[in-house]
Amino acid sequence: MSLIFTIFIYWSLSAGVWSVHQILWLPCYFIDERVFLNKDNHTETQLIHREAILQFGQKGDAPVNPNAITFLITRSKLDLLQYVEGVEAEQLKCELHRYSTEGGYVRWPVLGAHEYNHWFTCILRHSRGLFTITSFLRRPFDQPPPGRPDYHKWPPIPNREVLTTTVAMVIKTQTPSVKARLKFQQKLHCQFDVDHKGAKVTVEWHKQHHGERTKLFSYNRRTGQTQGSGVGLRAFAAGDASYTLASTMISSEGTYICSVSVNPLFGRVDINLQIEEPPHVSLNVGPSLSLVEGNKRKIVCGANSYYPRDVEIIWYEQDPVMLDAPHTRSLENVFLSYHKENRDMTFSLSGFFYLQASLRDSGKRFTCSVSHQSLKVPITKSFTLIVEEPTNWMLYLAVGSVMILLLYVKRRYLHSAWRTLAGKAI
């Protein structure tokens, strides 16, 4: 934005006009178009980013910034501000576009409407992705409609122009980006409203993934015909066209498109659904592992049934005197298995190492740490190593032999003494 425009915004912020209950205007980018024929006689469109103001008020209001293009939204049956209720104005991103009816000129059925209108779309996005709102702004025009599609010769809009408009249709989603787990019910929100009753609305849901487009649901209010499922028609009467997935699968991933059309308008909101399933982590040993010095054991940390594929497994060791401190060392002799794809299209991976038992390692704690994009913090599993000295069987055999010999000598002595005493008695 220009320096003057930026200064103007910050001045207004300091003046306190950006409270959610006092929104009078929003700074916007107006993505203007210049359509022309190139040297090959093909139609090309040049996009021109221009500074604009979205202002809320009444017809005849003075623009808050006379140096910018002003889209003045006047009162109608649709209040665009109610769709952003509870949101701070600085959290809104505003974008304006021209809208072409592709040569279809239909009188908009509201009181005082002209035969011909100029149309614009206003897109409001929450800065943290909490919602997306697409609204259609109608600007009545006194001139008769052109004989060809309007985009061939858009009427010019000077920099200080004030365009008085009303909101004719609104589409909103509160789930523009969704991360879902497997085998869960997931609702994809889509809400719409039109500025007049009895509008002949057509609502459709499509799913698009890897270039393939599939129709999931359609409803035509004029004919009453319904195709597909997933949308409750009772809620539809109140403008709720949300789509519900009964149980998510890996194949549920993709872009879901909720489209609403009322001739001559066609609007849509896109919802990106991504599956994230956290790993199940396990060790092949218990909390404590006892080994005899010199023995070797394969230690395996398994991360199972996660999605998407990328996962990180790191093994750490910690000395006994440091168990209460955060100091750890990562092991270098760790091997990773190949990614295994399970029947449900999740993945499994194991990280393992071979542990050679040594008395100096007794009391060490070994920890496996598994990181995945579905986890806020890594999952850790630990065990403590106990190393025992090897048994000296030769020493035990020698001691045992001596004990047996002593017992034998003692028995012979007692037997001889008993015979001597018995002889004297006779």
XYZ file of C-alpha atoms in Angstrom:
426
model
C 0.000 0.000 0.000
C 1.062 3.625 -0.537
C 2.601 5.581 2.314
C -0.385 7.964 2.514
C -2.823 5.061 2.625
C -0.793 3.276 5.322
C -0.579 6.410 7.450
C -4.316 6.887 7.077
C -4.985 3.333 8.299
C -2.758 3.703 11.359
C -4.330 7.052 12.181
C -7.766 5.461 12.120
C -6.554 2.577 14.269
C -5.287 4.993 16.887
C -8.614 6.798 16.736
C -10.346 3.623 17.803
C -12.695 3.091 14.842
C -11.679 -0.566 14.500
C -13.688 -1.996 17.346
C -15.807 -4.896 16.163
C -19.006 -3.046 17.069
C -17.850 0.159 15.364
C -16.555 -1.069 12.023
C -17.164 1.721 9.569
C -14.732 0.647 6.879
C -12.040 -1.820 5.954
C -8.963 -1.394 3.766
C -9.139 -3.648 0.702
C -7.336 -4.587 -2.426
C -9.412 -4.121 -5.540
C -8.194 -6.618 -8.146
C -9.193 -4.769 -11.287
C -9.083 -6.288 -14.771
C -8.060 -5.138 -18.203
C -9.267 -7.511 -20.903
C -7.714 -7.212 -24.357
C -6.877 -9.150 -27.494
C -3.243 -10.092 -27.895
C -1.314 -10.202 -31.159
C -2.692 -13.696 -31.822
C -6.234 -12.374 -31.425
C -6.699 -14.297 -28.167
C -8.376 -12.763 -25.139
C -6.010 -11.984 -22.269
C -6.695 -10.515 -18.857
C -4.308 -8.256 -16.994
C -4.869 -8.049 -13.223
C -4.306 -4.646 -11.642
C -4.000 -4.347 -7.842
C -5.539 -1.114 -6.626
C -6.152 0.329 -3.174
C -9.763 0.585 -2.094
C -11.999 1.124 0.917
C -14.985 -1.014 1.874
C -17.237 1.448 3.683
C -20.503 0.762 5.501
C -23.143 3.473 5.631
C -25.949 5.180 3.740
C -26.278 6.477 0.234
C -24.643 9.883 -0.019
C -22.164 9.362 2.841
C -18.827 11.053 2.329
C -15.931 8.648 1.773
C -13.634 8.153 4.763
C -10.695 8.392 2.386
C -11.507 10.646 -0.575
C -8.262 9.644 -2.319
C -9.174 5.944 -2.642
C -11.801 3.985 -4.536
C -14.728 3.526 -2.156
C -17.176 0.650 -2.265
C -20.030 2.018 -0.164
C -22.263 -0.793 1.131
C -25.695 0.558 1.985
C -28.398 -1.099 4.027
C -30.268 -4.073 2.585
C -31.848 -7.254 3.933
C -28.337 -8.699 4.207
C -25.945 -7.225 6.763
C -22.412 -8.247 5.885
C -21.142 -7.188 9.311
C -23.235 -9.798 11.120
C -21.131 -12.499 9.450
C -17.982 -11.186 11.118
C -19.508 -10.581 14.521
C -17.048 -11.071 17.373
C -13.999 -10.584 15.152
C -11.509 -7.751 15.471
C -11.340 -5.697 12.313
C -7.561 -5.980 12.020
C -8.030 -9.755 11.693
C -9.940 -9.343 8.415
C -8.371 -9.471 4.971
C -10.492 -7.865 2.285
C -10.372 -8.427 -1.456
C -12.665 -7.018 -4.152
C -13.153 -8.203 -7.737
C -15.327 -7.386 -10.708
C -17.873 -10.094 -11.472
C -19.000 -10.957 -14.978
C -22.416 -12.497 -15.653
C -20.971 -13.874 -18.907
C -23.591 -12.093 -20.974
C -26.567 -13.151 -18.851
C -28.495 -10.013 -17.905
C -31.364 -10.711 -15.539
C -33.309 -8.186 -13.504
C -32.519 -8.774 -9.855
C -35.906 -9.324 -8.139
C -35.795 -6.691 -5.391
C -37.709 -3.434 -5.023
C -36.270 -0.642 -7.115
C -33.812 -2.836 -9.001
C -32.719 -1.764 -12.455
C -32.695 -3.961 -15.512
C -28.923 -3.932 -15.543
C -26.422 -4.089 -12.705
C -22.702 -4.010 -12.295
C -21.567 -6.807 -10.001
C -18.595 -7.147 -7.691
C -17.453 -9.850 -5.296
C -16.083 -9.070 -1.860
C -14.023 -11.781 -0.158
C -13.348 -11.494 3.569
C -10.870 -13.913 5.119
C -9.941 -14.317 8.737
C -6.211 -13.825 9.179
C -5.973 -17.097 11.147
C -8.110 -19.053 8.708
C -11.248 -19.239 10.871
C -13.633 -18.403 8.031
C -14.020 -17.233 4.454
C -16.937 -15.068 3.282
C -17.816 -14.361 -0.337
C -20.448 -11.704 -0.926
C -21.910 -10.255 -4.124
C -22.239 -6.488 -4.307
C -24.864 -5.079 -6.676
C -24.429 -1.656 -8.225
C -27.487 -0.522 -10.231
C -26.729 0.939 -13.646
C -29.012 3.157 -15.717
C -27.571 2.269 -19.099
C -28.925 -0.692 -21.099
C -26.850 -3.882 -20.991
C -24.125 -4.257 -23.591
C -24.645 -6.570 -26.505
C -21.765 -8.809 -25.510
C -20.263 -10.109 -22.229
C -19.431 -7.204 -19.954
C -15.813 -8.170 -19.399
C -15.001 -7.208 -23.004
C -15.407 -3.578 -22.034
C -15.440 -2.977 -18.292
C -16.516 0.575 -17.435
C -13.482 2.441 -16.037
C -13.373 3.187 -12.293
C -11.412 6.351 -11.399
C -9.232 6.401 -8.293
C -11.606 8.599 -6.267
C -14.822 6.954 -7.418
C -17.554 6.108 -4.876
C -19.501 3.004 -5.914
C -22.785 2.700 -4.017
C -23.722 -0.968 -3.654
C -25.908 -3.382 -1.693
C -25.192 -6.955 -0.649
C -27.246 -9.349 -2.780
C -25.899 -12.776 -1.746
C -23.507 -14.144 0.862
C -21.718 -17.497 1.153
C -19.666 -18.334 4.233
C -17.648 -21.258 5.526
C -16.270 -21.551 9.045
C -14.106 -24.492 7.983
C -11.906 -23.252 5.111
C -9.171 -25.618 6.229
C -9.903 -28.820 8.150
C -7.586 -31.392 9.689
C -9.455 -34.562 10.610
C -8.574 -37.919 12.105
C -9.531 -41.248 10.612
C -12.937 -42.827 11.234
C -14.455 -39.636 12.628
C -17.588 -37.811 11.514
C -16.641 -34.475 9.978
C -18.890 -31.517 9.189
C -17.887 -29.098 6.423
C -19.622 -25.802 7.065
C -21.357 -23.845 4.297
C -23.901 -21.098 4.919
C -25.662 -18.841 2.431
C -28.294 -16.131 2.240
C -29.967 -14.072 -0.488
C -31.532 -10.629 -0.159
C -34.995 -11.725 -1.316
C -37.398 -14.535 -0.455
C -38.182 -17.402 -2.756
C -34.866 -17.209 -4.551
C -34.418 -20.077 -6.999
C -31.245 -21.362 -5.375
C -29.166 -24.273 -6.599
C -26.602 -25.710 -4.179
C -23.956 -28.240 -5.149
C -21.074 -29.974 -3.416
C -18.080 -31.259 -5.351
C -14.863 -32.917 -4.279
C -11.659 -32.304 -6.185
C -8.481 -34.313 -5.679
C -5.508 -34.940 -7.959
C -7.347 -33.385 -10.886
C -10.472 -35.517 -10.487
C -13.777 -33.782 -9.749
C -16.716 -35.680 -8.244
C -20.221 -34.404 -7.569
C -21.339 -35.294 -4.044
C -24.659 -33.491 -3.699
C -26.989 -31.124 -5.527
C -30.306 -29.491 -4.730
C -32.422 -27.329 -6.989
C -35.039 -25.337 -5.103
C -36.989 -24.534 -8.281
C -37.509 -28.220 -9.220
C -37.135 -29.702 -5.748
C -34.758 -32.297 -7.192
C -32.034 -33.700 -4.938
C -29.051 -35.833 -5.877
C -26.623 -37.406 -3.450
C -26.614 -37.153 0.329
C -24.728 -35.507 3.165
C -26.760 -32.278 3.417
C -29.771 -31.964 5.719
C -32.676 -30.374 3.845
C -34.362 -29.217 7.062
C -31.397 -26.993 7.871
C -31.215 -25.997 4.217
C -34.347 -23.864 4.601
C -32.408 -21.660 7.044
C -29.466 -21.320 4.665
C -27.348 -24.116 6.153
C -25.905 -26.205 3.323
C -23.201 -27.909 5.390
C -21.959 -31.285 4.198
C -21.259 -34.150 6.615
C -18.805 -36.974 6.072
C -20.076 -39.993 8.002
C -16.616 -41.506 8.598
C -13.365 -40.065 7.323
C -10.893 -42.176 5.362
C -7.605 -41.425 3.660
C -9.536 -41.143 0.418
C -11.598 -38.344 2.018
C -8.710 -35.930 1.504
C -9.169 -33.194 -1.047
C -10.804 -29.848 -1.757
C -14.542 -29.692 -1.119
C -16.419 -27.014 -3.051
C -19.742 -25.621 -1.857
C -21.326 -23.657 -4.709
C -24.493 -21.553 -4.588
C -26.097 -20.117 -7.691
C -28.984 -17.724 -8.181
C -29.216 -16.536 -11.766
C -27.104 -14.660 -12.822
C -24.785 -15.187 -9.825
C -22.579 -18.163 -9.082
C -20.483 -18.245 -5.913
C -18.401 -20.835 -4.132
C -16.268 -21.433 -1.084
C -13.469 -23.995 -1.030
C -12.718 -26.219 1.943
C -9.429 -28.075 2.142
C -9.702 -31.351 4.090
C -6.490 -33.009 5.237
C -6.289 -36.297 7.129
C -3.854 -36.411 10.033
C -3.600 -39.593 12.083
C -1.061 -39.643 14.943
C 1.267 -42.641 15.316
C 0.923 -45.362 17.918
C 4.372 -45.738 19.500
C 5.661 -48.879 21.215
C 8.935 -50.517 22.318
C 9.793 -54.209 22.149
C 11.080 -54.052 25.743
C 9.491 -53.128 29.048
C 10.272 -50.119 31.274
C 13.316 -51.971 32.632
C 15.658 -54.243 30.672
C 18.105 -56.576 32.422
C 21.045 -57.942 30.465
C 24.198 -59.820 31.396
C 27.390 -58.011 30.532
C 28.477 -58.828 27.009
C 25.041 -59.845 25.751
C 23.509 -58.082 22.730
C 19.845 -57.149 22.205
C 17.961 -55.571 19.294
C 15.907 -52.633 20.602
C 12.983 -51.585 18.382
C 10.810 -48.478 18.538
C 7.749 -48.789 16.331
C 5.604 -45.937 15.000
C 2.421 -47.459 13.606
C -0.739 -46.420 11.729
C 0.087 -42.765 11.096
C -0.722 -40.427 8.209
C 0.679 -38.643 6.267
C 3.906 -40.488 5.657
C 6.590 -38.162 7.031
C 7.672 -39.163 10.550
C 10.894 -38.779 12.541
C 12.264 -41.336 15.003
C 15.222 -40.390 17.219
C 16.822 -42.457 19.975
C 18.448 -40.727 22.968
C 20.539 -41.997 25.896
C 20.895 -40.425 29.315
C 23.473 -41.204 32.013
C 22.223 -42.306 35.469
C 23.591 -39.201 37.206
C 21.729 -37.001 34.707
C 18.271 -38.599 34.864
C 16.761 -35.544 36.539
C 18.386 -33.182 34.030
C 17.332 -32.480 30.441
C 20.752 -33.388 28.986
C 20.531 -36.243 26.522
C 22.642 -37.539 23.660
C 21.229 -38.858 20.436
C 22.353 -42.306 19.356
C 24.159 -42.550 16.055
C 23.928 -46.296 15.424
C 20.187 -46.217 14.712
C 18.679 -47.917 11.673
C 15.304 -47.225 10.080
C 13.105 -49.797 8.412
C 11.272 -49.171 5.162
C 7.941 -47.369 5.317
C 5.205 -49.971 5.384
C 1.830 -49.035 3.900
C -1.026 -50.632 5.808
C -4.343 -51.807 4.408
C -6.069 -48.607 5.531
C -3.389 -46.562 3.661
C -1.678 -45.453 6.890
C 2.038 -46.034 7.367
C 4.341 -47.756 9.848
C 8.059 -47.324 10.486
C 10.510 -48.617 13.082
C 13.813 -47.256 14.343
C 16.113 -49.798 15.975
C 19.648 -50.290 17.289
C 21.711 -53.124 18.758
C 22.558 -52.726 22.417
C 25.781 -54.343 23.689
C 25.470 -54.661 27.456
C 28.305 -53.092 29.441
C 28.554 -52.571 33.194
C 29.404 -48.906 32.663
C 26.030 -48.436 30.911
C 23.996 -49.905 33.742
C 21.371 -47.412 34.916
C 21.253 -45.534 31.624
C 17.875 -44.453 30.298
C 17.166 -44.887 26.595
C 14.346 -42.853 25.050
C 12.660 -43.105 21.675
C 11.156 -39.819 20.435
C 8.629 -39.839 17.565
C 7.647 -36.593 15.818
C 4.785 -36.207 13.337
C 2.820 -33.236 11.970
C -0.314 -34.458 13.780
C 1.437 -34.081 17.153
C 1.949 -30.849 19.072
C 4.812 -32.478 20.999
C 6.715 -35.693 20.223
C 5.632 -39.013 21.734
C 8.368 -40.548 23.891
C 8.869 -44.077 25.224
C 11.745 -44.985 27.578
C 13.414 -47.906 29.316
C 16.223 -48.229 31.858
C 19.102 -50.656 31.292
C 20.268 -52.893 34.116
C 23.529 -54.779 33.432
C 24.521 -57.749 35.607
C 27.914 -59.342 35.959
C 28.293 -62.732 34.274
C 28.082 -65.836 36.498
C 31.516 -67.558 37.161
C 30.536 -71.220 36.816
C 34.097 -72.529 37.379
C 34.225 -70.813 40.751
C 30.818 -72.192 41.684
C 31.973 -75.682 40.598
C 35.184 -75.502 42.620
C 33.388 -74.263 45.723
C 30.754 -76.923 45.284
C 33.384 -79.641 44.961
C 35.125 -78.493 48.125
C 31.835 -78.480 50.012
C 31.042 -81.981 48.866
C 34.530 -83.185 49.869
C 34.203 -81.595 53.294
C 30.824 -83.183 53.831
C 32.253 -86.543 52.816
C 35.242 -86.205 55.175
C 32.984 -85.096 57.992
C 30.706 -88.042 57.448
C 33.645 -90.502 57.441
C 34.971 -88.988 60.615
C 31.649 -89.207 62.410
C 31.171 -92.789 61.265
C 34.654 -93.791 62.524
C 34.102 -92.087 65.851
C 30.784 -93.828 66.318
C 32.358 -97.273 65.701
C 35.143 -96.527 68.212
C 32.679 -95.590 70.905
C 30.604 -98.642 70.202
C 33.672 -100.933 70.594
C 34.596 -99.508 73.936
C 31.097 -99.983 75.182
C 31.234 -103.712 74.455
